Amino acid sequence: MMRRLGRFLLVVLALVGVLSLSAVGLGVWLALQVSPRTEHDLPDKALLTLDLEARFKAQADGDPLAALSGEKSYELRQVLDALDRAAKDDRVVGLFASLGHAGLGLGEVQELRDAVTRFRASGKPATLFAETLGEGGGGTQDVYLASAFGEVWLQPSGEVGLTGLMAESPFLKGTFELLGVKPQFFGRHEFKSAIDMFTETGFSPAHRENLGRLLDSLHEQLVAGIASGRKLAPDVVAGLVGKGPFLPAEAKAAGLVDYIGYRDEALAPLLDGTAEELDLADYAAHLVEAKGTKVALIQGVGAIHRGESRHGFDSEPDFGARTIAEALREAAEDDSVKAILFRVDSPGGSYTASDTVWREVKRAREAGKPVVVSMGNMAASGGYFVAMAADRIVAQPGTVTGSIGVFTGKLVLEEFWKKIGVSWDEMHRGDNAAIWSANRPFTPEAKARIDALLDHIYADFTGKAAAGRGLSAEKMDQVARGRIWTGADARTLGLVDGLGGWFEAKAAVREVAGLKPDEGLRLVEYPRPRKVWELLAEAMAGGTVAERRHLAQLSRAVTALEPVLAPLAQLQGQAPLRLPPGATP
């Protein structure tokens, strides 16, 4: 709370500093009449620039003060849409991206690669400049992303970290034995390996088999992508993967980069003395919203839990089942909505919360609203549960998919407390009142109830998945048992319908909704993006009395600064910060 308060205070103090301008200067500045940006404000010749090391957000409302605080960030979907529109925009002469190490998951990287490939298909150049590719660490995924560009430049001091893929995991069984901690975890079934770190000293045979196939599939995708992008034979690329890091001259000789030089040298040919640099986010802010058939966009990002999604100034919304379920209901009841596009990027979470969302997806379909799921970096466990009732599921080839299974358990600290001289006493009523106590192991009766619970959840999960995917119970059990798959393997097994990202998911929406293949779609977010004053009110609901008082004062300052913030926000291409009447205590 104090970190968020401090950050907000810095922004407000910066704005208050504006008020210290001379009366004449401030009056002149406030007198500026800044019109909202339109496509007509773009330069006649624009070279789009993209910083692939900046923060990429799944949703637009993750940090509403980022623009005012100067933090550079992109919304992934906005970048993809802007690239597709730029490919057809005569004012855009090319794309120049910079990269060192992208903080993106493989699914997001594949989305960007596909968008860059579509942009290049228009005949416009796309150049990537890298100070380095994975300096001091693995850069295999960065090389994969870079390979989508027509030209790749590497700074003379850089390196190409094509070191390959690795999966490693800590195992705590030995530590627990030293401490007197006894792990008691149970799963359904052998591939539900998240519990192995507590109960094993290394990979079990099933765990090794699961991770081995995952690495094989990802390796195949990376090799094929780099080979295609760099116009190299797949066996040549396979021989290079794992041999890095490469020095600049070595990387060029191997065909992994085209030129060795600095940013200004890479940029100059694209500008050609006439084009203006324009950041892709600024270009997107100029674009008029696309018109077309209304489609509800609902995004479930993060670990799934019961209750409302939580929002904050420094983080994106998480996956609160109540929030997502209400959004699905609202979209299903809206007669103006033709279909629902449900974006899922989640490692899983609560079974009960996942089931709540699954039910609303099913009800939306029953209400006549087709539902298409687009999977991001992962849709595992509960992330797959919420998706499996949709009309269509589209995943990236590298999306971590499935893990249809369940586990539960606890760490028993009975002996640990004895080692450090702590004693406990307790009283209870009911045979299983202490079932989740960390101070005693499961009794046989409690273990029987745990087994019944796990069997019920697994049967429910696999039964609903089999019905949703049109697979037999036997086939579903074969691909389930807690195993994770890549999206590519999941498609082969029938767990997803197609491969791709936003672009392919929108094509699926048109198909299931009975629209023309070239029909324009207007994606409308459900629930609506939260306003700054709502985030302020939520922040004020928590924390100490003093913190709430400070935040109340700051929110009143925002209201008082409205005349300053309005033109400033327009200059930033953002909506003015506004508090509704009565929102400030």
Coordinates of C-alpha atoms in Angstrom, one line a residue:
M1 CA 0.0 0.0 0.0
M2 CA 2.7 2.5 0.9
R3 CA 4.6 1.8 -2.3
R4 CA 1.5 2.6 -4.3
L5 CA 0.8 5.6 -2.2
G6 CA 4.4 6.9 -2.7
R7 CA 4.2 6.4 -6.5
F8 CA 0.8 8.2 -6.7
L9 CA 2.2 11.0 -4.5
L10 CA 5.1 11.5 -6.9
V11 CA 2.7 11.9 -9.8
V12 CA 0.5 14.4 -7.9
L13 CA 3.6 16.3 -6.7
A14 CA 4.8 16.5 -10.3
L15 CA 1.4 17.9 -11.3
V16 CA 1.3 20.3 -8.5
G17 CA 4.7 21.5 -9.7
V18 CA 2.9 22.6 -12.9
L19 CA 0.9 25.0 -10.7
S20 CA 4.0 26.8 -9.7
L21 CA 4.5 28.1 -13.2
S22 CA 4.2 31.8 -13.7
A23 CA 0.6 33.1 -13.9
V24 CA 1.2 34.2 -17.5
G25 CA 2.8 30.9 -18.5
L26 CA 0.1 28.8 -16.9
G27 CA -2.6 30.9 -18.4
V28 CA -1.1 30.6 -21.9
W29 CA -0.7 26.8 -21.4
L30 CA -4.3 26.3 -20.1
A31 CA -5.6 28.4 -23.0
L32 CA -4.3 25.8 -25.5
Q33 CA -7.2 24.1 -27.2
V34 CA -5.9 20.6 -27.9
S35 CA -8.3 18.5 -30.1
P36 CA -8.4 14.8 -29.6
R37 CA -6.0 12.9 -31.9
T38 CA -7.3 11.6 -35.1
E39 CA -5.9 9.7 -38.1
H40 CA -5.5 13.0 -39.9
D41 CA -2.9 14.1 -37.4
L42 CA -0.4 11.5 -38.5
P43 CA 2.7 12.5 -40.5
D44 CA 2.7 11.9 -44.2
K45 CA 5.5 9.4 -43.9
A46 CA 5.9 7.5 -40.6
L47 CA 8.4 4.9 -39.6
L48 CA 6.8 3.0 -36.7
T49 CA 9.1 2.1 -33.8
L50 CA 8.5 -0.6 -31.2
D51 CA 10.5 -1.2 -28.0
L52 CA 10.2 -4.9 -27.4
E53 CA 11.9 -4.6 -24.0
A54 CA 9.1 -2.3 -22.7
R55 CA 6.3 -3.6 -20.5
F56 CA 3.5 -5.4 -22.4
K57 CA 0.1 -5.4 -20.7
A58 CA -2.7 -7.8 -21.4
Q59 CA -5.3 -5.2 -20.6
A60 CA -5.4 -1.4 -20.9
D61 CA -6.5 -0.6 -17.3
G62 CA -3.6 -2.2 -15.4
D63 CA -1.9 1.1 -14.5
P64 CA -3.9 4.2 -15.4
L65 CA -1.2 6.6 -14.1
A66 CA 1.6 5.0 -16.2
A67 CA 1.3 7.6 -19.0
L68 CA 1.5 10.5 -16.5
S69 CA 4.5 8.9 -14.7
G70 CA 6.4 8.5 -17.9
E71 CA 6.5 4.7 -17.9
K72 CA 6.6 3.2 -21.4
S73 CA 4.2 0.3 -22.0
Y74 CA 2.1 -1.3 -24.7
E75 CA -1.1 -3.2 -24.7
L76 CA -0.5 -6.4 -26.6
R77 CA -3.8 -6.5 -28.5
Q78 CA -3.4 -2.8 -29.4
V79 CA 0.1 -3.5 -30.9
L80 CA -1.2 -6.4 -32.9
D81 CA -4.2 -4.5 -34.3
A82 CA -2.0 -1.4 -35.1
L83 CA 0.4 -3.6 -37.0
D84 CA -2.4 -5.1 -39.1
R85 CA -3.8 -1.6 -39.9
A86 CA -0.3 -0.2 -40.6
A87 CA 0.2 -2.8 -43.2
K88 CA -2.6 -1.2 -45.2
D89 CA -1.7 2.4 -44.3
D90 CA 0.1 4.3 -47.1
R91 CA 1.6 6.7 -44.6
V92 CA 3.5 4.0 -42.8
V93 CA 6.8 3.2 -44.6
G94 CA 8.1 0.5 -42.3
L95 CA 8.7 -0.9 -38.8
F96 CA 11.8 -0.5 -36.7
A97 CA 11.9 -2.5 -33.4
S98 CA 14.6 -2.8 -30.7
L99 CA 15.2 -5.8 -28.6
G100 CA 17.6 -7.2 -26.0
H101 CA 15.6 -9.5 -23.9
A102 CA 11.8 -9.4 -24.2
G103 CA 9.8 -10.0 -21.0
L104 CA 7.1 -12.0 -22.9
G105 CA 5.8 -15.5 -22.7
L106 CA 6.1 -17.8 -25.7
G107 CA 2.5 -17.4 -26.7
E108 CA 2.8 -13.6 -26.8
V109 CA 6.1 -13.9 -28.8
Q110 CA 4.3 -16.1 -31.3
E111 CA 1.5 -13.5 -31.6
L112 CA 4.0 -10.8 -32.3
R113 CA 5.9 -12.9 -34.8
D114 CA 2.7 -13.6 -36.7
A115 CA 1.7 -9.9 -36.7
V116 CA 5.2 -8.9 -38.0
T117 CA 5.0 -11.5 -40.7
R118 CA 1.6 -10.2 -41.8
F119 CA 3.1 -6.7 -41.8
R120 CA 6.0 -7.7 -44.0
A121 CA 3.6 -9.5 -46.4
S122 CA 2.4 -6.0 -47.4
G123 CA 5.9 -5.3 -48.9
K124 CA 7.0 -2.9 -46.2
P125 CA 10.3 -3.4 -44.4
A126 CA 10.6 -4.5 -40.8
T127 CA 14.0 -4.1 -39.2
L128 CA 15.1 -5.3 -35.7
F129 CA 18.0 -3.7 -33.9
A130 CA 19.5 -5.6 -30.9
E131 CA 22.1 -4.3 -28.5
T132 CA 22.3 -7.9 -27.6
L133 CA 20.1 -11.0 -27.7
G134 CA 19.9 -12.5 -24.2
E135 CA 23.1 -11.0 -22.7
G136 CA 24.2 -13.0 -19.7
G137 CA 21.3 -15.5 -20.0
G138 CA 19.2 -17.5 -22.4
G139 CA 18.3 -15.7 -25.6
T140 CA 16.8 -18.5 -27.6
Q141 CA 13.3 -17.1 -27.5
D142 CA 14.6 -13.6 -28.3
V143 CA 16.4 -15.1 -31.4
Y144 CA 13.1 -16.7 -32.3
L145 CA 11.3 -13.4 -32.1
A146 CA 14.0 -11.5 -34.0
S147 CA 13.8 -14.1 -36.9
A148 CA 10.4 -12.7 -37.9
F149 CA 12.0 -9.5 -39.1
G150 CA 13.4 -8.9 -42.6
E151 CA 16.7 -7.5 -41.3
V152 CA 18.4 -8.1 -37.9
W153 CA 21.1 -5.8 -36.7
L154 CA 23.4 -6.6 -33.7
Q155 CA 25.5 -4.1 -31.9
P156 CA 29.3 -4.9 -32.0
S157 CA 29.4 -5.4 -28.3
G158 CA 26.4 -7.7 -28.2
E159 CA 26.0 -11.5 -28.3
V160 CA 23.4 -14.0 -29.5
G161 CA 22.4 -16.3 -26.7
L162 CA 21.0 -19.2 -28.7
T163 CA 21.7 -21.5 -25.7
G164 CA 18.6 -23.8 -26.1
L165 CA 15.9 -24.8 -23.7
M166 CA 16.1 -26.1 -20.1
A167 CA 13.6 -27.1 -17.4
E168 CA 14.8 -27.2 -13.8
S169 CA 12.9 -27.5 -10.5
P170 CA 13.9 -27.5 -6.9
F171 CA 12.9 -30.5 -4.7
L172 CA 12.5 -29.9 -1.0
K173 CA 12.0 -33.4 0.4
G174 CA 15.6 -33.5 1.8
T175 CA 15.1 -30.1 3.4
F176 CA 11.8 -31.1 4.9
E177 CA 13.4 -34.2 6.4
L178 CA 16.1 -32.1 8.1
L179 CA 13.5 -29.7 9.5
G180 CA 11.1 -32.4 10.6
V181 CA 8.4 -31.3 8.1
K182 CA 6.3 -34.1 6.6
P183 CA 4.6 -33.3 3.2
Q184 CA 1.3 -35.0 2.6
F185 CA 0.1 -34.2 -0.9
F186 CA -2.1 -36.3 -3.2
G187 CA -3.0 -35.8 -6.9
R188 CA -5.0 -37.1 -9.8
H189 CA -3.0 -38.5 -11.5
E190 CA 0.6 -39.4 -12.1
F191 CA 1.4 -36.4 -14.3
K192 CA 0.0 -33.8 -11.8
S193 CA 3.6 -33.1 -10.9
A194 CA 3.3 -29.7 -9.1
I195 CA 3.4 -31.6 -5.8
D196 CA 6.6 -33.5 -6.7
M197 CA 8.8 -30.6 -5.4
F198 CA 7.5 -31.4 -1.9
T199 CA 7.5 -35.2 -2.0
E200 CA 10.4 -36.2 -4.3
T201 CA 14.1 -35.6 -4.6
G202 CA 14.1 -35.4 -8.4
F203 CA 11.9 -35.9 -11.5
S204 CA 9.7 -38.9 -11.3
P205 CA 9.4 -41.0 -14.5
A206 CA 6.0 -39.4 -15.3
H207 CA 7.3 -35.9 -14.5
R208 CA 10.3 -36.5 -16.8
E209 CA 8.2 -37.9 -19.6
N210 CA 5.8 -34.9 -19.4
L211 CA 8.5 -32.2 -19.4
G212 CA 10.5 -34.1 -22.0
R213 CA 7.7 -34.0 -24.5
L214 CA 7.0 -30.4 -23.7
L215 CA 10.6 -29.4 -24.4
D216 CA 10.6 -31.5 -27.6
S217 CA 7.5 -29.7 -28.9
L218 CA 8.8 -26.3 -28.0
H219 CA 12.2 -27.1 -29.5
E220 CA 10.6 -28.2 -32.8
Q221 CA 8.6 -24.9 -32.9
L222 CA 11.6 -22.7 -32.2
V223 CA 13.8 -24.5 -34.8
A224 CA 11.1 -24.3 -37.5
G225 CA 10.4 -20.6 -36.8
I226 CA 14.1 -19.6 -36.8
A227 CA 14.8 -21.7 -39.9
S228 CA 11.8 -20.2 -41.8
G229 CA 12.5 -16.6 -40.7
R230 CA 16.3 -16.7 -41.4
K231 CA 15.9 -18.9 -44.5
L232 CA 18.1 -21.6 -43.1
A233 CA 17.8 -25.3 -43.3
P234 CA 16.0 -26.8 -40.2
D235 CA 18.9 -29.2 -39.5
V236 CA 21.4 -26.3 -39.7
V237 CA 19.3 -24.4 -37.0
A238 CA 19.0 -27.5 -34.9
G239 CA 22.7 -27.7 -34.9
L240 CA 23.1 -24.1 -33.8
V241 CA 20.6 -24.3 -31.0
G242 CA 22.4 -24.9 -27.8
K243 CA 25.8 -23.9 -29.1
G244 CA 25.6 -20.2 -28.1
P245 CA 26.2 -17.6 -26.9
F246 CA 27.7 -16.5 -30.2
L247 CA 30.0 -13.5 -30.8
P248 CA 28.7 -11.0 -33.4
A249 CA 30.9 -12.2 -36.2
E250 CA 30.0 -15.8 -35.4
A251 CA 26.3 -15.0 -35.4
K252 CA 26.5 -13.2 -38.7
A253 CA 28.5 -16.0 -40.3
A254 CA 25.9 -18.5 -39.1
G255 CA 23.1 -16.4 -40.7
L256 CA 21.4 -15.5 -37.4
V257 CA 21.9 -11.7 -37.9
D258 CA 22.4 -9.7 -41.1
Y259 CA 24.5 -6.7 -40.0
I260 CA 26.7 -5.7 -37.2
G261 CA 26.4 -2.0 -36.3
Y262 CA 24.8 0.6 -34.0
R263 CA 21.2 1.8 -33.8
D264 CA 21.7 4.9 -35.8
E265 CA 23.3 2.9 -38.6
A266 CA 20.3 0.5 -38.6
L267 CA 17.8 3.3 -38.5
A268 CA 19.2 5.7 -41.1
P269 CA 18.2 3.7 -44.3
L270 CA 14.6 3.4 -43.1
L271 CA 14.2 7.1 -42.4
D272 CA 15.8 8.2 -45.7
G273 CA 15.7 11.8 -44.6
T274 CA 12.0 12.1 -45.1
A275 CA 10.1 9.8 -42.7
E276 CA 9.3 10.6 -39.1
E277 CA 9.7 8.2 -36.3
L278 CA 6.4 7.4 -34.6
D279 CA 6.1 5.0 -31.6
L280 CA 3.6 2.2 -32.3
A281 CA 1.5 3.1 -29.2
D282 CA 1.2 6.7 -30.4
Y283 CA 0.2 5.5 -33.9
A284 CA -2.5 3.3 -32.3
A285 CA -3.8 6.2 -30.2
H286 CA -4.4 8.2 -33.4
L287 CA -6.4 5.4 -35.1
V288 CA -10.2 5.7 -35.2
E289 CA -11.9 2.8 -33.5
A290 CA -12.8 0.1 -35.9
K291 CA -16.5 -0.2 -36.7
G292 CA -18.5 -3.4 -37.2
T293 CA -20.4 -6.1 -35.4
K294 CA -20.3 -5.8 -31.7
V295 CA -18.4 -8.6 -30.0
A296 CA -17.9 -8.8 -26.2
L297 CA -14.3 -9.1 -25.2
I298 CA -13.7 -10.7 -21.8
Q299 CA -10.2 -11.3 -20.5
G300 CA -9.3 -13.8 -17.7
V301 CA -5.7 -13.3 -16.8
G302 CA -3.8 -14.7 -13.9
A303 CA -4.5 -17.2 -11.1
I304 CA -8.2 -18.0 -10.7
H305 CA -9.8 -17.3 -7.4
R306 CA -13.2 -16.9 -5.9
G307 CA -14.6 -13.4 -5.6
E308 CA -13.9 -10.1 -7.4
S309 CA -10.9 -9.4 -9.6
R310 CA -8.4 -7.2 -7.7
H311 CA -7.1 -4.0 -9.4
G312 CA -4.2 -1.8 -8.5
F313 CA -2.1 1.0 -9.7
D314 CA 1.0 -1.2 -10.2
S315 CA -0.6 -4.4 -11.5
E316 CA -3.0 -5.7 -14.0
P317 CA -6.4 -7.1 -13.0
D318 CA -6.3 -10.8 -11.9
F319 CA -8.8 -13.5 -12.5
G320 CA -11.6 -13.2 -10.0
A321 CA -14.4 -15.7 -10.9
R322 CA -17.2 -13.5 -9.8
T323 CA -16.0 -10.6 -12.0
I324 CA -15.6 -12.8 -15.1
A325 CA -18.9 -14.7 -14.5
E326 CA -20.8 -11.4 -14.2
A327 CA -19.1 -10.1 -17.4
L328 CA -20.2 -13.3 -19.2
R329 CA -23.8 -12.9 -17.9
E330 CA -23.9 -9.3 -18.9
A331 CA -22.6 -10.0 -22.4
A332 CA -25.0 -12.9 -22.8
E333 CA -28.0 -10.7 -21.9
D334 CA -26.9 -7.8 -24.2
D335 CA -29.0 -8.1 -27.4
S336 CA -26.5 -5.9 -29.2
V337 CA -23.7 -8.5 -28.6
K338 CA -23.3 -11.0 -31.5
A339 CA -20.7 -13.2 -29.9
I340 CA -18.2 -13.4 -27.0
L341 CA -14.4 -13.5 -27.4
F342 CA -12.9 -14.9 -24.1
R343 CA -9.2 -14.4 -23.8
V344 CA -7.7 -16.8 -21.2
D345 CA -4.1 -16.6 -19.9
S346 CA -4.0 -18.5 -16.6
P347 CA -2.0 -21.2 -14.8
G348 CA -5.2 -22.3 -13.0
G349 CA -6.4 -22.0 -9.4
S350 CA -9.5 -22.7 -7.5
Y351 CA -11.6 -25.6 -8.8
T352 CA -14.8 -24.0 -7.4
A353 CA -14.0 -20.7 -9.0
S354 CA -13.2 -22.3 -12.3
D355 CA -16.5 -24.2 -12.3
T356 CA -18.3 -20.9 -11.7
V357 CA -16.9 -19.5 -14.9
W358 CA -17.4 -22.7 -16.8
R359 CA -21.1 -22.6 -16.0
E360 CA -21.4 -19.0 -17.4
V361 CA -19.6 -19.9 -20.6
K362 CA -22.1 -22.8 -21.0
R363 CA -25.1 -20.6 -20.2
A364 CA -23.9 -17.9 -22.7
R365 CA -23.9 -20.6 -25.4
E366 CA -27.4 -21.8 -24.4
A367 CA -28.6 -18.1 -24.6
G368 CA -27.5 -18.1 -28.2
K369 CA -24.2 -16.3 -27.8
P370 CA -21.3 -18.1 -29.5
V371 CA -18.2 -18.2 -27.4
V372 CA -14.6 -18.4 -28.8
V373 CA -11.7 -18.8 -26.4
S374 CA -8.3 -17.4 -27.3
M375 CA -5.5 -18.9 -25.2
G376 CA -2.4 -16.8 -24.4
N377 CA 0.8 -18.1 -22.8
M378 CA -1.0 -20.7 -20.8
A379 CA -4.4 -22.2 -20.1
A380 CA -3.5 -24.9 -17.6
S381 CA -5.6 -26.7 -15.1
G382 CA -8.4 -24.2 -14.1
G383 CA -7.3 -22.1 -17.1
Y384 CA -8.4 -25.0 -19.3
F385 CA -11.5 -25.7 -17.2
V386 CA -13.0 -22.3 -17.9
A387 CA -12.4 -22.7 -21.6
M388 CA -13.6 -26.2 -22.4
A389 CA -17.3 -25.3 -22.8
A390 CA -16.6 -22.8 -25.6
D391 CA -17.7 -23.3 -29.2
R392 CA -14.1 -22.9 -30.4
I393 CA -10.8 -22.9 -28.7
V394 CA -7.7 -21.3 -30.4
A395 CA -4.3 -21.6 -28.8
Q396 CA -0.8 -20.6 -29.8
P397 CA 1.5 -23.6 -30.7
G398 CA 3.5 -22.8 -27.6
T399 CA 0.6 -22.3 -25.2
V400 CA 0.9 -24.5 -22.1
T401 CA -2.4 -26.3 -22.3
G402 CA -4.3 -28.9 -20.3
S403 CA -3.1 -30.3 -17.0
I404 CA -6.6 -31.8 -16.6
G405 CA -6.2 -33.0 -13.0
V406 CA -6.2 -32.0 -9.4
F407 CA -4.1 -32.1 -6.2
T408 CA -4.4 -31.1 -2.6
G409 CA -2.5 -31.6 0.6
K410 CA -0.6 -29.9 3.4
L411 CA 2.7 -29.8 5.2
V412 CA 2.7 -31.4 8.6
L413 CA 4.8 -29.5 11.1
E414 CA 4.3 -31.8 14.1
E415 CA 8.0 -32.8 14.4
F416 CA 9.3 -29.4 13.3
W417 CA 7.6 -27.8 16.3
K418 CA 9.3 -30.3 18.6
K419 CA 12.7 -29.4 17.1
I420 CA 12.4 -25.7 18.0
G421 CA 10.7 -26.2 21.3
V422 CA 7.2 -25.1 20.4
S423 CA 4.2 -27.1 21.8
W424 CA 0.6 -27.0 20.8
D425 CA -2.6 -28.0 22.4
E426 CA -6.1 -28.1 20.9
M427 CA -9.7 -29.1 21.4
H428 CA -12.2 -30.0 18.7
R429 CA -15.6 -31.3 18.1
G430 CA -16.1 -33.5 15.1
D431 CA -13.9 -36.3 13.8
N432 CA -12.4 -34.3 10.9
A433 CA -12.3 -30.9 12.6
A434 CA -8.5 -30.9 12.4
I435 CA -8.3 -32.3 8.9
W436 CA -6.4 -29.2 7.6
S437 CA -4.3 -28.6 10.7
A438 CA -0.6 -28.5 10.0
N439 CA 0.1 -29.9 13.4
R440 CA -1.0 -33.5 12.7
P441 CA -1.1 -35.9 9.7
F442 CA -4.2 -36.9 8.0
T443 CA -6.0 -39.7 9.8
P444 CA -7.2 -42.7 7.8
E445 CA -10.7 -41.3 8.0
A446 CA -9.5 -37.9 6.8
K447 CA -7.5 -39.4 4.0
A448 CA -10.6 -41.3 2.8
R449 CA -12.4 -38.0 2.5
I450 CA -9.5 -36.4 0.6
D451 CA -9.5 -39.3 -1.8
A452 CA -13.3 -39.0 -2.3
L453 CA -12.9 -35.2 -3.0
L454 CA -10.0 -35.7 -5.5
D455 CA -11.9 -38.5 -7.3
H456 CA -15.0 -36.3 -7.5
I457 CA -13.2 -33.3 -8.9
Y458 CA -11.2 -35.4 -11.4
A459 CA -14.4 -37.1 -12.6
D460 CA -16.2 -33.8 -12.9
F461 CA -13.2 -32.2 -14.8
T462 CA -12.7 -35.0 -17.3
G463 CA -16.5 -35.5 -17.7
K464 CA -17.1 -31.9 -18.6
A465 CA -14.0 -31.8 -20.8
A466 CA -15.0 -34.9 -22.7
A467 CA -18.5 -33.5 -23.3
G468 CA -17.2 -30.1 -24.4
R469 CA -14.6 -31.6 -26.7
G470 CA -16.6 -34.4 -28.0
L471 CA -14.2 -37.1 -26.8
S472 CA -14.9 -40.4 -25.2
A473 CA -14.3 -40.9 -21.5
E474 CA -11.4 -43.3 -22.3
K475 CA -9.7 -40.9 -24.7
M476 CA -10.1 -38.0 -22.3
D477 CA -8.5 -39.9 -19.5
Q478 CA -5.5 -40.7 -21.8
V479 CA -4.9 -37.0 -22.5
A480 CA -5.7 -35.9 -19.0
R481 CA -4.2 -37.4 -15.8
G482 CA -2.7 -34.0 -15.0
R483 CA -0.5 -33.8 -18.1
I484 CA 0.4 -30.5 -19.7
W485 CA 0.7 -30.1 -23.5
T486 CA 1.8 -27.5 -25.9
G487 CA -0.9 -26.0 -28.0
A488 CA 0.4 -27.8 -31.0
D489 CA 0.1 -31.2 -29.3
A490 CA -3.2 -30.2 -27.8
R491 CA -4.7 -29.6 -31.2
T492 CA -3.5 -33.0 -32.4
L493 CA -5.2 -34.6 -29.4
G494 CA -8.5 -32.7 -29.8
L495 CA -8.1 -30.4 -26.8
V496 CA -8.2 -27.2 -28.9
D497 CA -9.6 -26.5 -32.4
G498 CA -7.0 -24.3 -34.0
L499 CA -3.7 -22.6 -33.7
G500 CA -3.1 -18.9 -33.6
G501 CA -3.8 -15.8 -31.6
W502 CA -6.2 -12.8 -31.7
F503 CA -6.2 -12.7 -35.5
E504 CA -7.2 -16.4 -35.8
A505 CA -9.6 -16.1 -32.9
K506 CA -11.5 -13.2 -34.6
A507 CA -11.8 -15.3 -37.7
A508 CA -13.3 -18.1 -35.6
V509 CA -15.8 -15.6 -34.1
R510 CA -16.9 -14.6 -37.6
E511 CA -17.4 -18.3 -38.5
V512 CA -19.3 -19.4 -35.4
A513 CA -21.5 -16.2 -35.5
G514 CA -22.4 -16.7 -39.1
L515 CA -20.6 -13.5 -40.3
K516 CA -18.8 -12.8 -43.5
P517 CA -15.1 -13.7 -43.5
D518 CA -14.2 -10.0 -43.9
E519 CA -16.8 -8.6 -41.5
G520 CA -15.6 -5.8 -39.3
L521 CA -15.6 -6.6 -35.6
R522 CA -16.0 -4.0 -32.8
L523 CA -14.6 -5.5 -29.6
V524 CA -16.2 -4.1 -26.5
E525 CA -14.7 -4.9 -23.1
Y526 CA -16.8 -6.6 -20.4
P527 CA -16.5 -5.5 -17.7
R528 CA -15.8 -2.0 -18.8
P529 CA -12.3 -0.7 -18.1
R530 CA -12.1 0.9 -14.6
K531 CA -11.7 4.6 -14.2
V532 CA -8.9 6.2 -12.1
W533 CA -11.4 7.4 -9.5
E534 CA -12.6 3.8 -9.0
L535 CA -9.1 2.6 -8.4
L536 CA -8.6 5.5 -5.9
A537 CA -11.8 4.5 -4.1
E538 CA -10.7 0.9 -4.0
A539 CA -7.2 1.8 -2.7
M540 CA -8.9 4.0 0.0
A541 CA -10.9 1.0 1.1
G542 CA -7.8 -0.8 2.4
G543 CA -4.7 0.2 4.4
T544 CA -4.4 2.1 7.6
V545 CA -6.5 5.0 8.6
A546 CA -3.6 7.4 7.9
E547 CA -3.1 5.9 4.4
R548 CA -6.8 6.2 3.7
R549 CA -6.7 9.8 4.8
H550 CA -3.7 10.6 2.6
L551 CA -5.3 8.9 -0.4
A552 CA -8.5 10.9 0.2
Q553 CA -6.5 14.1 0.2
L554 CA -4.7 13.0 -3.0
S555 CA -8.0 12.2 -4.7
R556 CA -9.3 15.6 -3.8
A557 CA -6.1 17.0 -5.3
V558 CA -6.9 15.2 -8.6
T559 CA -10.3 16.8 -8.6
A560 CA -8.8 20.3 -8.0
L561 CA -6.3 19.7 -10.7
E562 CA -8.9 18.8 -13.3
P563 CA -8.4 22.0 -15.4
V564 CA -4.7 21.1 -15.6
L565 CA -5.1 17.4 -16.1
A566 CA -7.7 17.7 -18.9
P567 CA -5.4 19.3 -21.5
L568 CA -2.5 17.3 -20.3
A569 CA -4.4 14.1 -20.7
Q570 CA -5.4 15.1 -24.3
L571 CA -1.7 15.8 -25.0
Q572 CA -1.0 12.3 -23.8
G573 CA -3.7 10.8 -25.9
Q574 CA -5.6 9.7 -22.8
A575 CA -9.0 10.5 -21.3
P576 CA -9.0 13.2 -18.6
L577 CA -8.7 12.0 -15.0
R578 CA -12.1 12.6 -13.4
L579 CA -13.7 11.9 -10.1
P580 CA -17.5 11.7 -10.0
P581 CA -19.5 13.9 -7.6
G582 CA -19.4 12.5 -4.1
A583 CA -16.7 10.0 -4.8
T584 CA -14.2 11.9 -2.6
P585 CA -14.7 11.5 1.1

